[in-house]
PDB file of C-alpha atoms in Angstrom:
ATOM      1  CA  UNK A   1      12.301  16.269 107.346  1.00 49.00           C
ATOM      2  CA  UNK A   2      14.458  19.421 105.919  1.00 53.00           C
ATOM      3  CA  UNK A   3      13.752  22.742 107.983  1.00 60.00           C
ATOM      4  CA  UNK A   4      10.718  21.159 109.819  1.00 63.00           C
ATOM      5  CA  UNK A   5       9.488  20.484 106.396  1.00 62.00           C
ATOM      6  CA  UNK A   6       8.699  16.931 105.094  1.00 63.00           C
ATOM      7  CA  UNK A   7       8.170  13.421 107.001  1.00 67.00           C
ATOM      8  CA  UNK A   8       9.782  12.447 110.078  1.00 69.00           C
ATOM      9  CA  UNK A   9      11.087   9.159 108.633  1.00 70.00           C
ATOM     10  CA  UNK A  10      10.324   7.975 104.956  1.00 65.00           C
ATOM     11  CA  UNK A  11       9.426   4.402 106.622  1.00 71.00           C
ATOM     12  CA  UNK A  12       5.892   3.017 105.413  1.00 69.00           C
ATOM     13  CA  UNK A  13       4.830   6.400 103.230  1.00 70.00           C
ATOM     14  CA  UNK A  14       6.452   4.854  99.935  1.00 68.00           C
ATOM     15  CA  UNK A  15       8.490   7.841  99.091  1.00 71.00           C
ATOM     16  CA  UNK A  16      12.209   8.863  99.787  1.00 69.00           C
ATOM     17  CA  UNK A  17      11.683  11.278 102.601  1.00 66.00           C
ATOM     18  CA  UNK A  18      12.782  14.394 100.587  1.00 70.00           C
ATOM     19  CA  UNK A  19      10.490  17.530  99.654  1.00 67.00           C
ATOM     20  CA  UNK A  20       9.481  17.330  95.985  1.00 72.00           C
ATOM     21  CA  UNK A  21       7.516  19.263  93.828  1.00 76.00           C
ATOM     22  CA  UNK A  22       3.526  17.979  93.069  1.00 75.00           C
ATOM     23  CA  UNK A  23       3.893  17.434  89.388  1.00 78.00           C
ATOM     24  CA  UNK A  24      -0.211  16.593  89.593  1.00 80.00           C
ATOM     25  CA  UNK A  25      -0.839  20.615  90.946  1.00 76.00           C
ATOM     26  CA  UNK A  26      -2.828  22.560  88.642  1.00 73.00           C
ATOM     27  CA  UNK A  27      -2.295  26.610  89.024  1.00 71.00           C
ATOM     28  CA  UNK A  28      -5.673  28.155  89.239  1.00 64.00           C
ATOM     29  CA  UNK A  29      -6.437  29.976  86.510  1.00 66.00           C
ATOM     30  CA  UNK A  30      -7.863  33.812  86.426  1.00 63.00           C
ATOM     31  CA  UNK A  31     -10.958  33.905  88.254  1.00 69.00           C
ATOM     32  CA  UNK A  32     -14.142  35.149  86.317  1.00 64.00           C
ATOM     33  CA  UNK A  33     -15.200  38.353  88.349  1.00 68.00           C
ATOM     34  CA  UNK A  34     -11.210  39.152  87.574  1.00 76.00           C
ATOM     35  CA  UNK A  35     -11.747  38.796  84.140  1.00 71.00           C
ATOM     36  CA  UNK A  36     -14.989  40.685  83.816  1.00 71.00           C
ATOM     37  CA  UNK A  37     -13.044  43.450  85.794  1.00 75.00           C
ATOM     38  CA  UNK A  38     -10.743  43.760  83.035  1.00 74.00           C
ATOM     39  CA  UNK A  39     -13.215  43.642  79.956  1.00 71.00           C
ATOM     40  CA  UNK A  40     -15.251  46.689  82.365  1.00 72.00           C
ATOM     41  CA  UNK A  41     -12.170  48.946  82.268  1.00 72.00           C
ATOM     42  CA  UNK A  42     -11.352  48.198  78.636  1.00 68.00           C
ATOM     43  CA  UNK A  43     -14.896  49.404  78.253  1.00 65.00           C
ATOM     44  CA  UNK A  44     -14.813  52.473  79.934  1.00 65.00           C
ATOM     45  CA  UNK A  45     -11.131  52.965  78.714  1.00 63.00           C
ATOM     46  CA  UNK A  46     -12.132  53.267  75.168  1.00 56.00           C
ATOM     47  CA  UNK A  47      -9.019  54.368  72.747  1.00 56.00           C
ATOM     48  CA  UNK A  48     -10.170  57.638  71.331  1.00 57.00           C
ATOM     49  CA  UNK A  49     -10.329  57.814  67.354  1.00 57.00           C
ATOM     50  CA  UNK A  50      -7.177  59.111  65.936  1.00 60.00           C
ATOM     51  CA  UNK A  51      -7.360  62.397  64.581  1.00 66.00           C
ATOM     52  CA  UNK A  52      -7.140  62.809  60.881  1.00 69.00           C
ATOM     53  CA  UNK A  53      -4.315  64.429  58.792  1.00 63.00           C
ATOM     54  CA  UNK A  54      -4.359  68.036  57.454  1.00 70.00           C
ATOM     55  CA  UNK A  55      -3.794  68.229  53.837  1.00 72.00           C
ATOM     56  CA  UNK A  56      -3.112  71.796  53.822  1.00 78.00           C
ATOM     57  CA  UNK A  57      -0.504  71.203  56.178  1.00 76.00           C
ATOM     58  CA  UNK A  58       1.162  68.026  54.160  1.00 71.00           C
ATOM     59  CA  UNK A  59       0.969  70.296  51.138  1.00 77.00           C
ATOM     60  CA  UNK A  60       2.839  72.888  52.596  1.00 80.00           C
ATOM     61  CA  UNK A  61       5.319  70.472  53.759  1.00 79.00           C
ATOM     62  CA  UNK A  62       5.851  69.256  50.258  1.00 79.00           C
ATOM     63  CA  UNK A  63       6.485  72.437  48.888  1.00 85.00           C
ATOM     64  CA  UNK A  64       8.630  73.259  51.722  1.00 84.00           C
ATOM     65  CA  UNK A  65      10.437  70.124  50.465  1.00 83.00           C
ATOM     66  CA  UNK A  66      10.388  71.154  46.661  1.00 85.00           C
ATOM     67  CA  UNK A  67      12.251  74.357  48.073  1.00 88.00           C
ATOM     68  CA  UNK A  68      14.997  72.356  50.128  1.00 86.00           C
ATOM     69  CA  UNK A  69      15.843  70.263  46.921  1.00 87.00           C
ATOM     70  CA  UNK A  70      16.145  73.693  44.789  1.00 88.00           C
ATOM     71  CA  UNK A  71      18.498  75.067  47.274  1.00 89.00           C
ATOM     72  CA  UNK A  72      20.587  71.897  47.633  1.00 88.00           C
ATOM     73  CA  UNK A  73      20.952  71.391  43.932  1.00 86.00           C
ATOM     74  CA  UNK A  74      21.988  75.134  43.476  1.00 86.00           C
ATOM     75  CA  UNK A  75      24.484  74.802  45.925  1.00 87.00           C
ATOM     76  CA  UNK A  76      26.268  71.757  44.438  1.00 86.00           C
ATOM     77  CA  UNK A  77      26.255  73.020  41.020  1.00 85.00           C
ATOM     78  CA  UNK A  78      27.662  76.535  42.329  1.00 86.00           C
ATOM     79  CA  UNK A  79      30.205  74.114  44.260  1.00 86.00           C
ATOM     80  CA  UNK A  80      31.585  72.580  41.006  1.00 83.00           C
ATOM     81  CA  UNK A  81      32.056  76.053  39.539  1.00 84.00           C
ATOM     82  CA  UNK A  82      29.133  75.906  36.695  1.00 82.00           C
ATOM     83  CA  UNK A  83      27.900  78.609  35.065  1.00 85.00           C
ATOM     84  CA  UNK A  84      25.088  80.840  36.723  1.00 85.00           C
ATOM     85  CA  UNK A  85      22.835  80.500  33.982  1.00 87.00           C
ATOM     86  CA  UNK A  86      23.264  76.499  33.487  1.00 87.00           C
ATOM     87  CA  UNK A  87      22.613  76.513  37.323  1.00 85.00           C
ATOM     88  CA  UNK A  88      19.346  78.376  36.691  1.00 87.00           C
ATOM     89  CA  UNK A  89      17.762  76.048  33.819  1.00 88.00           C
ATOM     90  CA  UNK A  90      18.670  73.067  35.871  1.00 87.00           C
ATOM     91  CA  UNK A  91      17.176  74.081  39.043  1.00 87.00           C
ATOM     92  CA  UNK A  92      14.094  75.272  37.223  1.00 88.00           C
ATOM     93  CA  UNK A  93      13.896  71.676  35.203  1.00 88.00           C
ATOM     94  CA  UNK A  94      14.218  70.243  38.487  1.00 86.00           C
ATOM     95  CA  UNK A  95      11.207  72.389  40.188  1.00 86.00           C
ATOM     96  CA  UNK A  96       8.979  71.697  37.095  1.00 88.00           C
ATOM     97  CA  UNK A  97       9.499  68.270  37.626  1.00 86.00           C
ATOM     98  CA  UNK A  98       8.797  68.232  41.030  1.00 84.00           C
ATOM     99  CA  UNK A  99       5.767  70.469  40.968  1.00 84.00           C
ATOM    100  CA  UNK A 100       4.535  68.245  38.091  1.00 86.00           C
ATOM    101  CA  UNK A 101       4.566  65.113  40.459  1.00 83.00           C
ATOM    102  CA  UNK A 102       2.971  67.044  43.181  1.00 81.00           C
ATOM    103  CA  UNK A 103      -0.001  68.002  40.766  1.00 83.00           C
ATOM    104  CA  UNK A 104      -0.505  64.419  39.544  1.00 81.00           C
ATOM    105  CA  UNK A 105      -0.236  63.286  43.679  1.00 75.00           C
ATOM    106  CA  UNK A 106       3.131  61.284  42.845  1.00 73.00           C
ATOM    107  CA  UNK A 107       5.013  62.935  45.327  1.00 75.00           C
ATOM    108  CA  UNK A 108       6.644  61.659  48.242  1.00 72.00           C
ATOM    109  CA  UNK A 109       8.475  63.026  51.210  1.00 69.00           C
ATOM    110  CA  UNK A 110      11.771  61.052  51.646  1.00 62.00           C
ATOM    111  CA  UNK A 111      11.782  61.390  55.091  1.00 61.00           C
ATOM    112  CA  UNK A 112       8.523  61.310  57.347  1.00 54.00           C
ATOM    113  CA  UNK A 113       8.980  63.789  60.413  1.00 54.00           C
ATOM    114  CA  UNK A 114       5.636  65.539  60.256  1.00 59.00           C
ATOM    115  CA  UNK A 115       2.842  64.092  62.227  1.00 63.00           C
ATOM    116  CA  UNK A 116       0.422  64.814  59.615  1.00 62.00           C
ATOM    117  CA  UNK A 117       2.131  63.031  57.069  1.00 65.00           C
ATOM    118  CA  UNK A 118       2.356  59.969  59.448  1.00 68.00           C
ATOM    119  CA  UNK A 119      -1.096  59.863  59.944  1.00 71.00           C
ATOM    120  CA  UNK A 120      -2.201  60.521  56.212  1.00 69.00           C
ATOM    121  CA  UNK A 121       0.391  56.977  55.391  1.00 73.00           C
ATOM    122  CA  UNK A 122      -1.368  55.278  58.310  1.00 76.00           C
ATOM    123  CA  UNK A 123      -5.040  56.150  57.137  1.00 72.00           C
ATOM    124  CA  UNK A 124      -4.086  54.718  53.683  1.00 77.00           C
ATOM    125  CA  UNK A 125      -2.531  51.810  55.510  1.00 80.00           C
ATOM    126  CA  UNK A 126      -5.769  51.163  57.396  1.00 75.00           C
ATOM    127  CA  UNK A 127      -7.738  51.894  54.223  1.00 77.00           C
ATOM    128  CA  UNK A 128      -6.251  48.947  52.430  1.00 80.00           C
ATOM    129  CA  UNK A 129      -6.497  46.720  55.399  1.00 79.00           C
ATOM    130  CA  UNK A 130     -10.353  47.368  55.562  1.00 75.00           C
ATOM    131  CA  UNK A 131     -10.957  47.138  52.273  1.00 77.00           C
ATOM    132  CA  UNK A 132      -9.057  44.046  52.400  1.00 80.00           C
ATOM    133  CA  UNK A 133     -10.965  42.225  55.234  1.00 75.00           C
ATOM    134  CA  UNK A 134     -14.540  44.402  53.960  1.00 70.00           C
ATOM    135  CA  UNK A 135     -14.503  46.658  57.254  1.00 68.00           C
ATOM    136  CA  UNK A 136     -16.935  49.829  56.863  1.00 68.00           C
ATOM    137  CA  UNK A 137     -14.699  52.842  58.408  1.00 66.00           C
ATOM    138  CA  UNK A 138     -17.763  55.122  58.696  1.00 66.00           C
ATOM    139  CA  UNK A 139     -19.791  52.256  60.409  1.00 65.00           C
ATOM    140  CA  UNK A 140     -16.532  50.893  62.622  1.00 64.00           C
ATOM    141  CA  UNK A 141     -16.262  52.486  66.400  1.00 64.00           C
ATOM    142  CA  UNK A 142     -13.378  51.984  68.174  1.00 60.00           C
ATOM    143  CA  UNK A 143     -13.799  49.741  71.156  1.00 60.00           C
ATOM    144  CA  UNK A 144     -16.495  47.724  70.340  1.00 64.00           C
ATOM    145  CA  UNK A 145     -15.238  44.397  70.174  1.00 62.00           C
ATOM    146  CA  UNK A 146     -15.072  44.550  74.079  1.00 63.00           C
ATOM    147  CA  UNK A 147     -18.932  46.276  74.219  1.00 66.00           C
ATOM    148  CA  UNK A 148     -20.163  42.476  74.549  1.00 68.00           C
ATOM    149  CA  UNK A 149     -23.707  43.988  75.301  1.00 72.00           C
ATOM    150  CA  UNK A 150     -23.450  46.014  71.704  1.00 72.00           C
ATOM    151  CA  UNK A 151     -22.033  42.505  69.684  1.00 75.00           C
ATOM    152  CA  UNK A 152     -25.116  40.449  71.466  1.00 79.00           C
ATOM    153  CA  UNK A 153     -27.335  43.343  70.304  1.00 79.00           C
ATOM    154  CA  UNK A 154     -25.902  43.507  66.729  1.00 79.00           C
ATOM    155  CA  UNK A 155     -26.178  39.935  66.352  1.00 82.00           C
ATOM    156  CA  UNK A 156     -29.830  39.786  67.415  1.00 85.00           C
ATOM    157  CA  UNK A 157     -30.581  42.211  65.222  1.00 86.00           C
ATOM    158  CA  UNK A 158     -28.988  40.569  62.258  1.00 87.00           C
ATOM    159  CA  UNK A 159     -30.586  37.438  63.124  1.00 87.00           C
ATOM    160  CA  UNK A 160     -34.027  39.160  63.264  1.00 87.00           C
ATOM    161  CA  UNK A 161     -33.231  40.905  59.884  1.00 88.00           C
ATOM    162  CA  UNK A 162     -32.272  37.509  58.294  1.00 89.00           C
ATOM    163  CA  UNK A 163     -35.522  36.065  59.358  1.00 89.00           C
ATOM    164  CA  UNK A 164     -37.612  38.425  58.052  1.00 89.00           C
ATOM    165  CA  UNK A 165     -35.784  38.215  54.792  1.00 89.00           C
ATOM    166  CA  UNK A 166     -36.530  34.308  54.992  1.00 90.00           C
ATOM    167  CA  UNK A 167     -40.293  35.075  55.551  1.00 88.00           C
ATOM    168  CA  UNK A 168     -40.576  37.312  52.743  1.00 90.00           C
ATOM    169  CA  UNK A 169     -38.945  34.652  50.219  1.00 91.00           C
ATOM    170  CA  UNK A 170     -41.031  32.144  51.923  1.00 90.00           C
ATOM    171  CA  UNK A 171     -44.057  34.320  51.147  1.00 90.00           C
ATOM    172  CA  UNK A 172     -42.721  35.159  47.914  1.00 91.00           C
ATOM    173  CA  UNK A 173     -42.710  31.792  47.329  1.00 92.00           C
ATOM    174  CA  UNK A 174     -46.019  30.914  48.599  1.00 91.00           C
ATOM    175  CA  UNK A 175     -47.254  33.609  46.264  1.00 91.00           C
ATOM    176  CA  UNK A 176     -45.797  32.267  42.989  1.00 91.00           C
ATOM    177  CA  UNK A 177     -46.977  29.057  44.017  1.00 91.00           C
ATOM    178  CA  UNK A 178     -50.547  30.190  44.384  1.00 91.00           C
ATOM    179  CA  UNK A 179     -50.361  32.077  40.800  1.00 91.00           C
ATOM    180  CA  UNK A 180     -48.725  28.789  39.440  1.00 92.00           C
ATOM    181  CA  UNK A 181     -51.634  27.115  40.499  1.00 91.00           C
ATOM    182  CA  UNK A 182     -54.388  29.689  39.711  1.00 91.00           C
ATOM    183  CA  UNK A 183     -53.028  29.869  36.054  1.00 91.00           C
ATOM    184  CA  UNK A 184     -52.673  25.437  35.792  1.00 92.00           C
ATOM    185  CA  UNK A 185     -56.578  25.626  36.995  1.00 91.00           C
ATOM    186  CA  UNK A 186     -57.490  28.220  34.496  1.00 91.00           C
ATOM    187  CA  UNK A 187     -55.531  26.372  31.767  1.00 91.00           C
ATOM    188  CA  UNK A 188     -57.543  23.295  32.722  1.00 90.00           C
ATOM    189  CA  UNK A 189     -60.592  25.018  32.551  1.00 90.00           C
ATOM    190  CA  UNK A 190     -59.923  26.374  29.114  1.00 90.00           C
ATOM    191  CA  UNK A 191     -58.987  22.570  27.801  1.00 90.00           C
ATOM    192  CA  UNK A 192     -62.110  21.285  29.381  1.00 90.00           C
ATOM    193  CA  UNK A 193     -64.116  24.105  27.531  1.00 90.00           C
ATOM    194  CA  UNK A 194     -62.495  23.244  24.357  1.00 90.00           C
ATOM    195  CA  UNK A 195     -63.207  19.822  24.931  1.00 89.00           C
ATOM    196  CA  UNK A 196     -66.646  20.189  25.506  1.00 89.00           C
ATOM    197  CA  UNK A 197     -66.717  22.558  22.379  1.00 88.00           C
ATOM    198  CA  UNK A 198     -65.629  19.528  20.363  1.00 88.00           C
ATOM    199  CA  UNK A 199     -67.718  16.932  21.708  1.00 88.00           C
ATOM    200  CA  UNK A 200     -70.715  19.155  21.340  1.00 87.00           C
ATOM    201  CA  UNK A 201     -69.491  20.050  17.511  1.00 87.00           C
ATOM    202  CA  UNK A 202     -69.180  16.126  17.197  1.00 87.00           C
ATOM    203  CA  UNK A 203     -72.695  15.742  18.361  1.00 86.00           C
ATOM    204  CA  UNK A 204     -73.878  18.167  16.165  1.00 86.00           C
ATOM    205  CA  UNK A 205     -72.136  16.345  13.058  1.00 86.00           C
ATOM    206  CA  UNK A 206     -73.518  13.256  14.164  1.00 84.00           C
ATOM    207  CA  UNK A 207     -77.176  14.336  14.598  1.00 84.00           C
ATOM    208  CA  UNK A 208     -77.092  16.048  10.984  1.00 84.00           C
ATOM    209  CA  UNK A 209     -75.998  12.667   9.712  1.00 84.00           C
ATOM    210  CA  UNK A 210     -78.542  10.804  10.914  1.00 82.00           C
ATOM    211  CA  UNK A 211     -81.142  13.397   9.618  1.00 83.00           C
ATOM    212  CA  UNK A 212     -79.434  13.028   6.502  1.00 81.00           C
ATOM    213  CA  UNK A 213     -79.594   9.236   6.307  1.00 80.00           C
ATOM    214  CA  UNK A 214     -83.347   9.683   7.333  1.00 79.00           C
ATOM    215  CA  UNK A 215     -84.105  11.922   4.637  1.00 78.00           C
ATOM    216  CA  UNK A 216     -82.489   9.907   2.255  1.00 76.00           C
ATOM    217  CA  UNK A 217     -84.861   6.383   3.555  1.00 75.00           C
ATOM    218  CA  UNK A 218     -87.528   8.609   3.218  1.00 76.00           C
ATOM    219  CA  UNK A 219     -87.176   9.403  -0.114  1.00 70.00           C
ATOM    220  CA  UNK A 220     -86.316   5.898  -1.129  1.00 68.00           C
ATOM    221  CA  UNK A 221     -89.804   4.550   0.567  1.00 67.00           C
ATOM    222  CA  UNK A 222     -91.788   7.174  -1.133  1.00 63.00           C
ATOM    223  CA  UNK A 223     -90.498   6.095  -4.488  1.00 58.00           C
TER     224      UNK A 223
END
């Protein structure tokens, strides 16, 4: 016994008498009601959709960055002692090159400090991920993954839609079989009519041949 915990004596207990950890004890898991409360809190505190980037602000930031690069180049060339005319030509060539990239949509900012630029890049990244996983951004709503009622409703609607398509296919198959059966029946009737017509032709030909034979016999008897 230690600190009034344990057995008075280990005799007859099959143990050493020391307080030991119960290795067979299983810690209780989270209760279902606690889990449901957490899910309810998630559904109530849905993350709002991020604001979209403003392309006009991004364009303004890119134009500002081009002007800064022009000024930086001009200062560097002036520090080297280059002629003013040569400096203006190089700065103009740089401006034409950067504006051409800007018009083609190839210009990228060296540093991303603007919120709208970060948002635009994030949107492009999300679009690539959405295209890879086949997610329709217009139909997707943030927080729907925790709305089990909506998920169940969507699942049932998809099931009903599948059953309706299946029923439509079965109806089409039945109609096709019915049309095929009708076509075969008409074909069989046509063949039967042809057969009957052929038999009638054969009978007529036999009757003609018999009548001719009779005429020949009657002529012989007369002679």
